[in-house]
Short mmCIF file of C-alpha atoms in Angstrom, two decimals:
data_model
loop_
_atom_site.label_atom_id
_atom_site.label_comp_id
_atom_site.label_asym_id
_atom_site.label_seq_id
_atom_site.Cartn_x
_atom_site.Cartn_y
_atom_site.Cartn_z
CA MET A 190 -61.04 -57.61 -136.64
CA LEU A 191 -57.36 -57.82 -137.09
CA ARG A 192 -55.23 -55.96 -134.75
CA HIS A 193 -51.41 -55.66 -134.88
CA SER A 194 -48.89 -53.29 -134.50
CA ARG A 195 -46.29 -52.10 -137.03
CA GLN A 196 -43.79 -49.40 -138.34
CA SER A 197 -44.55 -47.25 -141.14
CA LEU A 198 -42.60 -44.66 -143.00
CA HIS A 199 -43.91 -41.21 -142.67
CA ASN A 200 -42.39 -37.99 -144.05
CA GLY A 201 -39.19 -40.02 -145.02
CA ALA A 202 -38.77 -41.96 -141.65
CA LEU A 203 -40.17 -44.94 -140.03
CA HIS A 204 -42.10 -44.34 -136.70
CA PRO A 205 -43.66 -46.93 -134.40
CA ARG A 206 -47.23 -46.77 -133.67
CA THR A 207 -50.05 -49.13 -133.31
CA PHE A 208 -52.00 -49.81 -136.67
CA ARG A 209 -55.46 -51.39 -136.38
CA HIS A 210 -57.35 -52.24 -139.31
CA HIS A 211 -60.91 -50.95 -138.67
CA SER A 212 -63.66 -48.51 -139.89
CA THR A 213 -63.12 -45.02 -139.13
CA THR A 214 -65.12 -42.19 -139.75
CA SER A 215 -64.55 -40.37 -142.88
CA ASN A 216 -66.23 -37.33 -144.93
CA ARG A 217 -67.20 -39.53 -147.81
CA GLU A 218 -69.78 -42.26 -147.81
CA THR A 219 -68.24 -45.37 -146.48
CA PRO A 220 -69.15 -48.82 -148.18
CA GLU A 221 -71.18 -50.97 -145.84
CA ASN A 222 -69.06 -53.64 -143.75
CA SER A 223 -65.81 -52.14 -144.86
CA HIS A 224 -62.25 -51.58 -143.16
CA PHE A 225 -61.02 -48.31 -143.97
CA LEU A 226 -57.18 -48.49 -144.52
CA PRO A 227 -55.67 -45.03 -144.21
CA LEU A 228 -52.92 -44.49 -146.94
CA GLU A 229 -50.82 -42.73 -144.09
CA HIS A 230 -49.79 -45.98 -142.99
CA ALA A 231 -48.07 -46.73 -145.95
CA PRO A 232 -44.52 -45.66 -146.54
CA PHE A 233 -44.28 -42.00 -147.91
CA LEU A 234 -41.63 -41.76 -150.46
CA ALA A 235 -40.97 -38.19 -152.16
CA HIS A 236 -39.46 -40.17 -155.13
CA VAL A 237 -40.46 -44.09 -155.74
CA ARG A 238 -37.63 -45.69 -157.70
CA MET A 239 -38.81 -47.66 -160.77
CA THR A 240 -36.67 -50.02 -162.60
CA PRO A 241 -36.77 -50.31 -166.45
CA PRO A 242 -39.57 -52.17 -167.83
CA ARG A 243 -38.90 -55.87 -169.18
CA GLN A 244 -41.19 -58.07 -171.42
CA VAL A 245 -41.29 -61.58 -169.96
CA ALA A 246 -44.12 -63.05 -171.84
CA CYS A 247 -46.94 -62.33 -174.14
CA TYR A 248 -50.26 -63.81 -175.69
CA SER A 249 -52.33 -63.04 -178.39
CA ARG A 250 -56.23 -62.89 -178.30
CA VAL A 251 -57.82 -64.60 -181.32
CA ASP A 252 -61.56 -64.81 -180.34
CA PHE A 253 -63.70 -64.37 -177.38
CA ASN A 254 -62.25 -66.51 -174.77
CA VAL A 255 -59.65 -68.07 -177.11
CA TYR A 256 -55.80 -67.11 -176.43
CA ASN A 257 -52.57 -68.18 -178.01
CA TYR A 258 -49.95 -67.99 -175.44
CA ASN A 259 -46.24 -66.79 -176.39
CA GLU A 260 -46.88 -66.25 -179.98
CA ASN A 261 -47.61 -63.16 -181.95
CA SER A 262 -50.38 -64.19 -184.48
CA SER A 263 -52.46 -60.85 -183.22
CA LEU A 264 -49.26 -58.69 -183.37
CA THR A 265 -49.75 -55.56 -185.88
CA ARG A 266 -47.33 -53.10 -187.34
CA PHE A 267 -47.68 -49.39 -187.48
CA GLU A 268 -48.33 -47.77 -191.06
CA LYS A 269 -48.76 -44.21 -191.30
CA PRO A 270 -52.01 -43.08 -192.40
CA LYS A 271 -53.05 -41.10 -195.20
CA LEU A 272 -54.90 -37.97 -194.17
CA GLY A 273 -58.73 -38.42 -195.53
CA PRO A 274 -61.78 -40.35 -194.93
CA ILE A 275 -61.95 -42.47 -191.89
CA ALA A 276 -63.62 -46.13 -192.41
CA LEU A 277 -64.37 -48.21 -189.41
CA PRO A 278 -65.86 -51.76 -189.62
CA ALA A 279 -69.67 -51.97 -189.32
CA ARG A 280 -69.55 -54.85 -187.28
CA LEU A 281 -67.66 -53.19 -184.29
CA ILE A 282 -71.07 -50.93 -183.58
CA SER A 283 -72.75 -53.72 -182.32
CA ARG A 284 -73.39 -53.02 -178.68
CA LYS A 285 -72.96 -56.63 -177.69
CA ARG A 286 -69.73 -57.22 -179.17
CA MET A 287 -68.27 -53.83 -177.77
CA THR A 288 -69.28 -54.79 -174.40
CA GLU A 289 -67.41 -58.45 -174.72
CA LEU A 290 -64.40 -56.35 -176.08
CA HIS A 291 -64.43 -53.75 -173.01
CA ARG A 292 -64.64 -56.49 -170.17
CA PRO A 293 -62.05 -56.37 -167.39
CA GLU A 294 -58.71 -57.81 -168.06
CA ARG A 295 -57.96 -60.82 -165.92
CA VAL A 296 -54.63 -62.19 -164.64
CA ASP A 297 -55.47 -65.86 -165.71
CA GLN A 298 -53.97 -65.08 -169.29
CA LEU A 299 -51.00 -63.59 -167.60
CA LEU A 300 -50.03 -66.37 -165.56
CA GLN A 301 -50.48 -68.84 -168.32
CA ALA A 302 -48.30 -66.68 -170.38
CA CYS A 303 -45.59 -66.81 -167.86
CA LEU A 304 -45.62 -70.16 -166.82
CA GLY A 305 -44.60 -71.14 -170.48
CA THR A 306 -41.42 -69.04 -170.59
CA GLU A 307 -38.19 -69.27 -168.60
CA LYS A 308 -38.12 -65.60 -168.44
CA GLY A 309 -41.68 -65.60 -167.18
CA LYS A 310 -41.02 -68.22 -164.76
CA LYS A 311 -38.09 -66.29 -163.21
CA ALA A 312 -40.68 -63.14 -163.12
CA LEU A 313 -43.31 -65.00 -161.11
CA LEU A 314 -40.67 -66.45 -158.74
CA GLU A 315 -39.64 -62.85 -157.93
CA ALA A 316 -43.58 -61.24 -157.99
CA ASP A 317 -44.80 -59.42 -155.40
CA VAL A 318 -47.64 -57.93 -156.80
CA ILE A 319 -49.64 -59.30 -160.30
CA ALA A 320 -52.35 -57.30 -162.04
CA PRO A 321 -53.49 -55.82 -165.24
CA ARG A 322 -52.16 -52.51 -165.96
CA ASN A 323 -55.37 -50.87 -166.11
CA VAL A 324 -55.69 -51.67 -162.29
CA ILE A 325 -52.22 -50.00 -161.52
CA TYR A 326 -53.31 -47.15 -163.90
CA LYS A 327 -56.31 -46.43 -161.87
CA LEU A 328 -54.66 -46.96 -158.60
CA MET A 329 -52.01 -43.94 -159.91
CA HIS A 330 -54.76 -41.62 -161.37
CA GLY A 331 -56.77 -41.66 -158.18
CA LEU A 332 -59.94 -42.77 -160.24
CA LYS A 333 -62.79 -44.58 -158.45
CA VAL A 334 -62.30 -48.38 -158.86
CA SER A 335 -63.67 -51.73 -157.23
CA LEU A 336 -61.41 -54.38 -157.18
CA ASN A 337 -61.05 -58.25 -156.33
CA VAL A 338 -58.00 -58.84 -154.52
CA SER A 339 -56.71 -62.31 -153.35
CA TYR A 340 -53.18 -63.18 -151.93
CA THR A 341 -51.87 -66.36 -152.84
CA ALA A 342 -48.44 -68.14 -152.78
CA GLY A 343 -46.90 -65.44 -151.38
CA ARG A 344 -48.09 -62.99 -154.31
CA LEU A 345 -50.72 -60.15 -154.17
CA PHE A 346 -53.21 -60.51 -157.34
CA LEU A 347 -55.59 -57.95 -158.30
CA GLU A 348 -58.33 -57.58 -160.89
CA GLU A 349 -61.01 -55.11 -161.50
CA HIS A 350 -64.30 -55.95 -160.73
CA GLU A 351 -66.88 -56.55 -163.04
CA GLU A 352 -69.82 -54.02 -162.89
CA LYS A 353 -73.16 -54.15 -164.23
CA ILE A 354 -72.83 -51.60 -166.83
CA LEU A 355 -69.49 -52.52 -168.85
CA TYR A 356 -69.29 -50.22 -171.59
CA LYS A 357 -71.43 -47.19 -172.67
CA LEU A 358 -70.05 -44.72 -174.85
CA PRO A 359 -71.53 -42.71 -177.61
CA ARG A 360 -71.04 -43.05 -181.25
CA PRO A 361 -68.28 -40.18 -181.73
CA ARG A 362 -66.32 -41.73 -178.73
CA LEU A 363 -66.51 -45.06 -180.16
CA VAL A 364 -64.82 -43.63 -183.51
CA ALA A 365 -62.23 -42.01 -181.17
CA GLU A 366 -61.40 -45.45 -179.71
CA TYR A 367 -61.15 -47.51 -182.85
CA CYS A 368 -60.73 -45.52 -186.14
CA MET A 369 -56.96 -45.23 -185.70
CA ARG A 370 -56.29 -48.67 -184.78
CA PHE A 371 -58.02 -49.99 -188.12
CA LYS A 372 -56.55 -47.13 -190.13
CA CYS A 373 -52.95 -46.96 -188.98
CA ARG A 374 -52.04 -50.67 -188.61
CA SER A 375 -51.84 -53.93 -190.41
CA PRO A 376 -50.77 -57.66 -189.27
CA TYR A 377 -47.07 -58.03 -188.52
CA TYR A 378 -47.49 -61.52 -189.00
CA GLN A 379 -50.11 -63.01 -191.53
CA PRO A 380 -52.91 -64.71 -189.20
CA PRO A 381 -55.24 -67.73 -190.35
CA ASN A 382 -58.44 -66.52 -191.83
CA SER A 383 -60.51 -68.00 -189.39
CA TYR A 384 -59.48 -65.32 -187.02
CA PRO A 385 -61.82 -62.57 -186.50
CA GLU A 386 -60.17 -59.11 -187.41
CA ASP A 387 -62.14 -56.92 -185.00
CA VAL A 388 -61.16 -59.25 -181.87
CA ARG A 389 -57.68 -59.83 -182.10
CA GLU A 390 -55.43 -58.04 -179.52
CA TRP A 391 -51.67 -58.53 -178.49
CA ASN A 392 -50.62 -58.57 -175.06
CA ALA A 393 -47.47 -57.93 -173.25
CA VAL A 394 -46.35 -59.20 -169.78
CA VAL A 395 -43.91 -56.61 -168.37
CA GLN A 396 -41.99 -56.88 -165.11
CA ARG A 397 -41.06 -53.53 -163.21
CA ASN A 398 -40.08 -52.85 -159.83
CA ILE A 399 -41.92 -50.26 -158.20
CA GLY A 400 -40.49 -48.68 -155.27
CA GLY A 401 -39.27 -52.33 -154.04
CA LEU A 402 -42.36 -54.01 -155.10
CA ASN A 403 -41.63 -56.59 -158.03
CA THR A 404 -44.71 -55.98 -160.25
CA LEU A 405 -46.00 -58.02 -162.98
CA MET A 406 -48.35 -56.15 -165.54
CA SER A 407 -50.43 -57.45 -168.72
CA ALA A 408 -51.18 -54.98 -171.12
CA HIS A 409 -52.58 -54.41 -174.39
CA VAL A 410 -50.25 -53.16 -176.99
CA HIS A 411 -51.86 -51.57 -179.85
CA CYS A 412 -48.72 -52.45 -182.35
CA VAL A 413 -45.30 -51.98 -182.82
CA LYS A 414 -43.79 -49.28 -184.63
CA ASP A 415 -40.97 -51.01 -186.73
CA LYS A 416 -39.37 -54.29 -185.88
CA TYR A 417 -40.62 -56.52 -182.86
CA THR A 418 -37.86 -56.73 -180.62
CA ALA A 419 -39.73 -58.57 -177.57
CA SER A 420 -38.75 -55.45 -175.51
CA PRO A 421 -41.08 -52.29 -174.79
CA ASP A 422 -38.94 -50.05 -176.88
CA CYS A 423 -40.76 -51.25 -179.86
CA TYR A 424 -44.24 -50.64 -178.37
CA PHE A 425 -46.20 -48.25 -179.94
CA GLU A 426 -49.61 -46.33 -179.00
CA LEU A 427 -52.49 -44.89 -181.22
CA HIS A 428 -55.14 -42.52 -180.14
CA SER A 429 -57.58 -40.13 -181.82
CA ARG A 430 -59.54 -37.04 -180.84
CA ARG A 431 -61.50 -34.00 -182.53
CA VAL A 432 -59.60 -31.21 -183.72
CA GLY A 433 -59.94 -28.05 -181.50
CA SER A 434 -61.06 -24.42 -182.54
CA SER A 435 -58.24 -23.03 -180.77
CA ASN A 436 -54.37 -22.77 -180.98
CA THR A 437 -54.00 -22.30 -177.35
CA TYR A 438 -54.16 -26.04 -176.48
CA PRO A 439 -51.45 -28.51 -177.80
CA PHE A 440 -51.87 -30.23 -181.06
CA HIS A 441 -54.96 -28.24 -181.37
CA LEU A 442 -56.85 -30.55 -178.99
CA GLN A 443 -60.13 -29.27 -177.48
CA LYS A 444 -60.13 -28.11 -173.81
CA ASN A 445 -61.44 -31.19 -172.49
CA ASP A 446 -59.22 -33.45 -174.36
CA VAL A 447 -55.81 -32.00 -172.96
CA LYS A 448 -56.29 -33.92 -169.71
CA ASP A 449 -56.31 -37.18 -171.62
CA LEU A 450 -52.26 -36.43 -172.46
CA ALA A 451 -51.57 -37.18 -168.89
CA ALA A 452 -53.79 -40.00 -168.70
CA TRP A 453 -51.76 -41.44 -171.97
CA TYR A 454 -48.47 -40.62 -170.26
CA LEU A 455 -49.35 -42.52 -167.04
CA ARG A 456 -50.40 -45.64 -169.23
CA MET A 457 -47.44 -45.88 -171.48
CA HIS A 458 -44.80 -44.73 -168.96
CA LEU A 459 -46.08 -48.20 -166.50
CA ILE A 460 -45.07 -50.36 -169.48
CA GLY A 461 -42.15 -48.45 -171.31
CA THR A 462 -43.89 -47.45 -174.53
CA PRO A 463 -41.57 -44.73 -176.07
CA GLU A 464 -44.14 -43.02 -178.57
CA LEU A 465 -47.75 -42.50 -179.56
CA CYS A 466 -49.67 -41.22 -182.59
CA LEU A 467 -52.20 -38.72 -182.26
CA GLY A 468 -54.66 -38.30 -184.82
CA LEU A 469 -56.96 -35.44 -185.28
CA ARG A 470 -60.55 -36.24 -186.80
CA SER A 471 -62.70 -33.26 -188.45
CA PRO A 472 -65.88 -32.08 -186.19
CA ASP A 473 -67.98 -34.35 -188.11
CA ASN A 474 -65.66 -37.34 -187.19
CA LYS A 475 -65.67 -38.30 -191.05
CA ARG A 476 -62.17 -37.39 -191.93
CA LEU A 477 -58.49 -37.54 -190.34
CA VAL A 478 -56.99 -34.08 -190.49
CA GLU A 479 -53.94 -33.98 -188.54
CA MET A 480 -51.35 -36.60 -187.29
CA HIS A 481 -48.49 -36.36 -184.55
CA ILE A 482 -45.79 -38.57 -183.62
CA ILE A 483 -45.09 -37.51 -179.86
CA PRO A 484 -42.35 -39.27 -177.65
CA THR A 485 -43.75 -40.32 -174.20
CA ASP A 486 -40.83 -38.57 -172.61
CA GLU A 487 -41.89 -35.07 -173.91
CA LEU A 488 -45.41 -35.36 -172.77
CA PRO A 489 -44.79 -33.73 -168.94
CA SER A 490 -43.11 -30.55 -170.68
CA ILE A 491 -46.14 -30.14 -173.18
CA ILE A 492 -48.64 -30.60 -170.22
CA ASN A 493 -46.69 -28.26 -168.13
CA ASP A 494 -46.26 -25.59 -170.89
CA PHE A 495 -50.14 -25.73 -170.90
CA GLN A 496 -50.45 -25.67 -167.40
CA ARG A 497 -48.30 -22.46 -167.02
CA SER A 498 -50.36 -20.67 -169.92
CA GLN A 499 -53.58 -21.32 -167.71
CA ASN A 500 -51.46 -19.88 -164.53
CA TRP A 501 -52.01 -23.36 -163.13
CA PRO A 502 -49.60 -25.37 -160.90
CA ASN A 503 -47.22 -27.76 -162.66
CA TRP A 504 -48.28 -31.53 -163.34
CA GLN A 505 -46.03 -33.68 -161.32
CA PRO A 506 -46.20 -37.58 -162.44
CA ASP A 507 -43.79 -38.75 -159.62
CA GLY A 508 -47.05 -38.03 -157.25
CA TYR A 509 -48.99 -40.47 -159.22
CA ILE A 510 -46.56 -42.93 -158.97
CA THR A 511 -46.13 -42.67 -155.18
CA ARG A 512 -50.03 -43.06 -154.94
CA ALA A 513 -50.04 -46.21 -156.74
CA PHE A 514 -47.11 -47.52 -154.71
CA ARG A 515 -48.55 -46.56 -151.26
CA THR A 516 -52.13 -48.17 -152.27
CA LEU A 517 -50.09 -51.43 -153.34
CA TYR A 518 -48.00 -51.53 -150.17
CA LEU A 519 -50.89 -51.21 -148.00
CA LEU A 520 -52.91 -53.69 -149.49
CA ARG A 521 -49.90 -56.29 -149.62
CA ASP A 522 -49.38 -55.71 -145.99
CA TRP A 523 -53.04 -55.94 -145.25
CA ALA A 524 -53.73 -59.28 -147.08
CA GLN A 525 -50.37 -60.88 -145.79
CA GLU A 526 -51.42 -60.26 -142.17
CA ALA A 527 -54.98 -61.42 -143.00
CA VAL A 528 -53.69 -64.85 -144.27
CA ASP A 529 -51.11 -65.00 -141.53
CA SER A 530 -53.67 -64.43 -138.95
CA LEU A 531 -56.03 -67.04 -140.48
CA GLN A 532 -53.07 -69.75 -140.50
CA MET A 533 -52.42 -69.02 -136.79
CA LYS A 534 -56.38 -69.26 -135.78
CA PRO A 535 -58.05 -71.60 -138.59
CA VAL A 536 -61.43 -71.14 -139.28
CA LYS A 537 -63.41 -74.32 -140.15
CA GLY A 538 -64.23 -74.70 -143.65
CA GLN A 539 -62.22 -71.45 -144.67
CA LYS A 540 -58.89 -71.58 -146.52
CA ASN A 541 -56.23 -68.58 -146.54
CA ASP A 542 -55.76 -69.17 -150.30
CA GLU A 543 -59.52 -68.68 -150.97
CA MET A 544 -60.11 -65.36 -149.78
CA VAL A 545 -61.13 -62.71 -151.80
CA TRP A 546 -61.30 -58.95 -150.90
CA ARG A 547 -63.57 -56.28 -152.35
CA VAL A 548 -61.24 -53.11 -152.49
CA GLU A 549 -62.85 -49.94 -153.46
CA ARG A 550 -61.29 -46.17 -153.85
CA LEU A 551 -63.57 -43.47 -153.96
CA ARG A 552 -62.92 -40.93 -156.90
CA HIS A 553 -59.77 -38.68 -156.13
CA SER A 554 -59.66 -40.09 -152.42
CA ASP A 555 -56.16 -39.79 -151.09
CA ARG A 556 -57.14 -40.67 -147.46
CA GLY A 557 -57.39 -44.51 -147.97
CA ILE A 558 -59.35 -47.49 -149.23
CA TYR A 559 -61.94 -49.59 -148.13
CA VAL A 560 -61.66 -53.40 -148.01
CA ARG A 561 -64.00 -56.06 -147.13
CA GLU A 562 -63.96 -59.77 -147.17
CA LEU A 563 -66.48 -61.65 -149.86
CA SER A 564 -68.78 -64.23 -148.78
CA ARG A 565 -68.88 -67.78 -150.34
CA GLU A 566 -72.05 -66.88 -152.38
CA GLU A 567 -70.43 -63.65 -153.70
CA LYS A 568 -67.23 -65.57 -154.45
CA ASP A 569 -69.32 -67.94 -156.43
CA ARG A 570 -71.07 -65.15 -158.34
CA LEU A 571 -67.81 -63.38 -159.47
CA TRP A 572 -67.47 -65.09 -162.62
CA ALA A 573 -70.45 -67.30 -163.07
CA VAL A 574 -72.89 -64.78 -164.31
CA ARG A 575 -71.02 -63.63 -167.31
CA ASP A 576 -68.44 -66.41 -167.86
CA ARG A 577 -70.51 -69.15 -167.53
CA PRO A 578 -72.55 -68.47 -170.43
CA LEU A 579 -69.60 -67.75 -172.75
CA TRP A 580 -67.77 -70.84 -171.67
CA GLU A 581 -70.62 -73.02 -172.17
CA GLY A 582 -71.32 -71.51 -175.66
CA LEU A 583 -67.70 -72.92 -176.41
CA GLY A 584 -68.29 -76.30 -175.02
CA GLN A 585 -66.32 -75.84 -172.05
CA THR A 586 -66.75 -75.89 -168.32
CA LEU A 587 -66.01 -72.73 -166.23
CA PRO A 588 -62.67 -73.54 -164.12
CA ARG A 589 -62.89 -73.75 -160.44
CA ARG A 590 -60.77 -70.99 -158.58
CA HIS A 591 -58.73 -70.54 -155.60
CA GLY A 592 -59.05 -66.72 -154.69
CA ILE A 593 -59.49 -64.82 -158.04
CA ILE A 594 -56.94 -67.33 -160.06
CA ASP A 595 -58.26 -70.80 -161.29
CA ARG A 596 -56.87 -73.90 -159.72
CA ALA A 597 -55.02 -75.16 -162.64
CA SER A 598 -52.75 -72.06 -162.73
CA LEU A 599 -52.28 -72.13 -158.81
CA ARG A 600 -51.18 -75.65 -159.21
CA ASP A 601 -48.74 -74.79 -161.75
CA LEU A 602 -47.62 -71.77 -159.72
CA ARG A 603 -47.07 -73.91 -156.43
CA GLN A 604 -45.27 -76.61 -158.36
CA LEU A 605 -42.54 -73.90 -159.67
CA ASP A 606 -42.46 -72.67 -156.29
CA ARG A 607 -41.77 -76.37 -155.01
CA GLU A 608 -39.16 -76.89 -157.56
CA THR A 609 -37.35 -73.85 -156.81
CA LEU A 610 -37.37 -74.64 -153.04
CA ASP A 611 -36.22 -78.45 -153.72
CA SER A 612 -33.19 -77.28 -155.94
CA VAL A 613 -31.40 -76.04 -153.04
CA GLU A 614 -30.14 -79.85 -152.73
CA PRO A 615 -26.78 -79.54 -154.32
CA ALA A 616 -27.52 -82.43 -156.72
CA ALA A 617 -30.46 -80.56 -157.99
CA PRO A 618 -29.43 -77.02 -159.01
CA LEU A 619 -32.03 -74.26 -159.62
CA LYS A 620 -33.57 -74.79 -162.75
CA ALA A 621 -36.67 -73.11 -162.83
CA ALA A 622 -35.36 -69.87 -162.01
CA VAL A 623 -32.22 -69.01 -163.92
CA GLY A 624 -30.56 -71.64 -165.15
CA THR A 625 -28.00 -74.67 -163.72
CA GLY A 626 -25.85 -73.59 -160.93
CA LYS A 627 -27.12 -69.89 -160.71
CA TYR A 628 -29.00 -68.76 -157.52
CA ILE A 629 -30.95 -65.40 -156.97
CA PHE A 630 -30.36 -63.28 -153.85
CA ARG A 631 -32.77 -60.48 -152.90
CA LEU A 632 -32.69 -58.34 -149.74
CA LEU A 633 -35.85 -57.66 -147.22
CA LEU A 634 -35.97 -55.74 -143.98
CA ARG A 635 -38.19 -57.46 -141.24
CA VAL A 636 -39.82 -54.73 -139.22
CA ASP A 637 -41.65 -56.59 -136.35
CA LYS A 638 -43.57 -59.33 -138.51
CA THR A 639 -43.54 -57.12 -141.40
CA GLU A 640 -41.12 -57.80 -144.63
CA ARG A 641 -40.40 -55.07 -147.03
CA PRO A 642 -37.80 -55.41 -149.83
CA LEU A 643 -35.07 -52.90 -149.82
CA PRO A 644 -34.54 -50.87 -153.16
CA GLY A 645 -31.99 -52.32 -155.56
CA ASP A 646 -31.98 -55.16 -158.32
CA SER A 647 -31.66 -58.85 -157.34
CA VAL A 648 -28.07 -60.50 -157.56
CA THR A 649 -27.45 -63.51 -159.40
CA LEU A 650 -24.27 -65.66 -158.82
CA ASN A 651 -22.96 -68.87 -159.81
CA LEU A 652 -22.41 -71.11 -156.63
CA ALA A 653 -20.23 -74.13 -156.34
CA VAL A 654 -21.11 -74.56 -152.60
CA ASP A 655 -23.63 -75.80 -150.82
CA PRO A 656 -26.35 -72.80 -150.81
CA ARG A 657 -27.80 -73.91 -147.28
CA GLN A 658 -24.46 -73.36 -145.60
CA LEU A 659 -23.62 -69.75 -146.75
CA GLU A 660 -22.17 -66.86 -144.45
CA PHE A 661 -22.95 -63.29 -144.75
CA VAL A 662 -21.35 -60.47 -143.84
CA VAL A 663 -23.29 -57.17 -143.07
CA PHE A 664 -22.24 -53.67 -141.94
CA VAL A 665 -24.81 -51.39 -140.87
CA PHE A 666 -23.82 -47.77 -139.60
CA PRO A 667 -25.33 -44.27 -139.06
CA GLY A 668 -25.68 -42.33 -142.22
CA LYS A 669 -25.95 -38.48 -142.79
CA THR A 670 -27.75 -36.33 -140.03
CA THR A 671 -31.40 -36.43 -140.17
CA LEU A 672 -34.38 -35.33 -138.52
CA PRO A 673 -35.31 -36.89 -136.80
CA ALA A 674 -32.09 -37.91 -135.76
CA GLY A 675 -30.50 -41.74 -135.80
CA CYS A 676 -33.13 -42.75 -138.55
CA LEU A 677 -31.15 -42.88 -141.64
CA TRP A 678 -28.66 -45.85 -142.02
CA SER A 679 -26.08 -47.23 -144.55
CA TYR A 680 -25.39 -51.01 -144.91
CA ARG A 681 -23.31 -53.01 -147.04
CA VAL A 682 -23.63 -56.94 -147.45
CA TRP A 683 -21.15 -59.35 -148.54
CA LEU A 684 -21.58 -62.91 -149.19
CA ARG A 685 -18.53 -64.91 -147.91
CA THR A 686 -17.20 -68.14 -149.66
CA ASN A 687 -14.02 -69.88 -149.37
CA GLN A 688 -12.49 -66.99 -147.16
CA VAL A 689 -13.47 -64.65 -150.36
CA ASP A 690 -16.01 -61.92 -149.63
CA HIS A 691 -18.30 -60.95 -152.71
CA ARG A 692 -20.21 -57.62 -152.46
CA LEU A 693 -23.91 -58.06 -152.79
CA PHE A 694 -25.69 -55.08 -151.75
CA GLY A 695 -25.10 -51.50 -150.64
CA ASP A 696 -27.11 -48.40 -149.95
CA ASP A 697 -26.91 -45.14 -148.01
CA GLU A 698 -30.65 -44.36 -147.59
CA LEU A 699 -32.08 -47.03 -145.20
CA TRP A 700 -34.75 -45.35 -143.11
CA ILE A 701 -35.33 -47.14 -139.80
CA ALA A 702 -37.10 -45.66 -136.73
CA LYS A 703 -34.91 -47.44 -134.00
CA ASP A 704 -31.54 -49.30 -133.66
CA PRO A 705 -31.81 -52.39 -135.32
CA ASP A 706 -31.95 -55.54 -133.48
CA PHE A 707 -29.43 -58.09 -134.59
CA SER A 708 -29.95 -59.98 -131.34
CA CYS A 709 -33.32 -61.76 -133.02
CA ILE A 710 -31.17 -63.08 -135.93
CA THR A 711 -29.98 -66.80 -135.36
CA ASP A 712 -26.34 -67.53 -135.28
CA ALA A 713 -25.46 -63.75 -135.81
CA SER A 714 -22.09 -62.68 -134.39
CA PHE A 715 -22.16 -58.89 -134.33
CA ALA A 716 -20.34 -55.92 -132.54
CA ARG A 717 -22.11 -52.25 -131.68
CA LEU A 718 -20.35 -49.25 -131.07
CA ARG A 719 -21.11 -48.19 -127.71
CA ASN A 720 -18.77 -45.29 -126.65
CA VAL A 721 -16.60 -42.68 -128.49
CA SER A 722 -13.74 -40.81 -126.88
CA THR A 723 -10.93 -38.98 -128.67
CA THR A 724 -8.55 -41.73 -127.41
CA SER A 725 -10.71 -44.82 -127.83
CA GLN A 726 -13.98 -46.66 -128.80
CA THR A 727 -15.85 -49.17 -127.20
CA TYR A 728 -17.77 -51.71 -128.88
CA GLU A 729 -20.05 -54.43 -127.38
CA ALA A 730 -19.91 -57.62 -129.59
CA ILE A 731 -21.81 -61.11 -129.40
CA VAL A 732 -19.95 -63.83 -130.43
CA GLY A 733 -21.54 -67.15 -130.37
CA ARG A 734 -23.57 -66.50 -127.33
CA ALA A 735 -20.72 -64.58 -125.33
CA LYS A 736 -20.64 -60.89 -124.58
CA ILE A 737 -17.24 -59.60 -125.13
CA ASN A 738 -16.26 -55.94 -125.20
CA PHE A 739 -13.63 -54.57 -127.76
CA ILE A 740 -11.72 -51.48 -126.74
CA VAL A 741 -10.07 -49.99 -129.92
CA ARG A 742 -7.08 -47.32 -128.95
#
């Protein structure tokens, strides 16, 4: 059992308290041998800042277990359909084929794609969380989900656990999922004839900062609307539902389908998809009777118009984003401290980068998540049951894994980290991250043993000096009056080189529960305001190891 203290931001401010990861009572059924992590120990932010999404890599699925990285052979283009009969390839109806198509996404393909491009390598160096989009979407929506989680090379990896029943939908829903995708798109590039049409998928890897957590997501993109620009602004989604009989619901949807608008918005908002095409089918599912092009930004207002017509409260997407951020923050904090504890007290036969946790969230539960570490036998069974027959059928060997990623990808990722660390030598400028002579600066706040990134983009500078001998100037001063008092601070950070100060960071909303402790910083010189009168100000300073009082009159 891990026991540690931490500070957490609650209701807008950080409050120190003892935080123990242990099983607690709950009004719901608790998974056996699991630790319950309450979400109240994660930061609570009324508004989670999100940076604009950026595509850093892509990959094409051309057959079962066959992927082409950073090429567009499976990319498709939107074609406006004609209203009329719907034709669906008969081979898609096979339950076995549909099961394979709906297996959970893995992080293996995401890593391979990022390791093949300079943008992807830079994104990996900055990443805090790496996961398929579906994982983050389910955390946002509060859906019941079971995840496999690893913390390796300083990054949190998440995958959806493959349940026994992968895909179970009736025939009408099957048509709803696929008819629009085959009726409304055509290949962007002409792929080889050997690629089966019903298996091809094009996936984008998108980088986005969510509340200070640099997140890498892989997501299936249905098609592009016009020209492919290697940016999320060209993505386009296709959806289909049966037409309703009432005009009171948006776009003539049925009552039970209105909630899908919120789900589509969350999924599209995560990766920055700007528009979707909604096709409405006849009640017998044989004809396309209506089609609507809907901008993503208009979906919340459309949903709220419907909510008001039913005398229901407004739908607030910010709450969903906050829920996902708090869960990711809590998981990353838990995993990091678990790995650090194992490094301090090693267990024979156990490596910290091979730890895998099963994370379970109960449906619509905002109280917390359940976490338990998998045994060696459970880890061996994770992928062998379903993956081994598929790999052996292709004449390949199932790759060995560290945590939930294969060893080859982890080896390449560690090599990338080593090259970046070695590049601080003056003779070897940073090549793996952004290019010759350029360096990336990121700002983190350490509270006790926990580090969290502060909001704001990283800064890239050209340096002509030794990066191991940099001097920083930091101003931290009280901000606006708050309750509780003394928790809101402002900060400014400059880099001083050749007697010139270069502004790097600045913000006026830094929440800290107690006075910052500058004495814990090695080689720091600082002055703190101790007394203010009408005629003077008294500062207590540390210069080197000497204590000096300054009186300003």
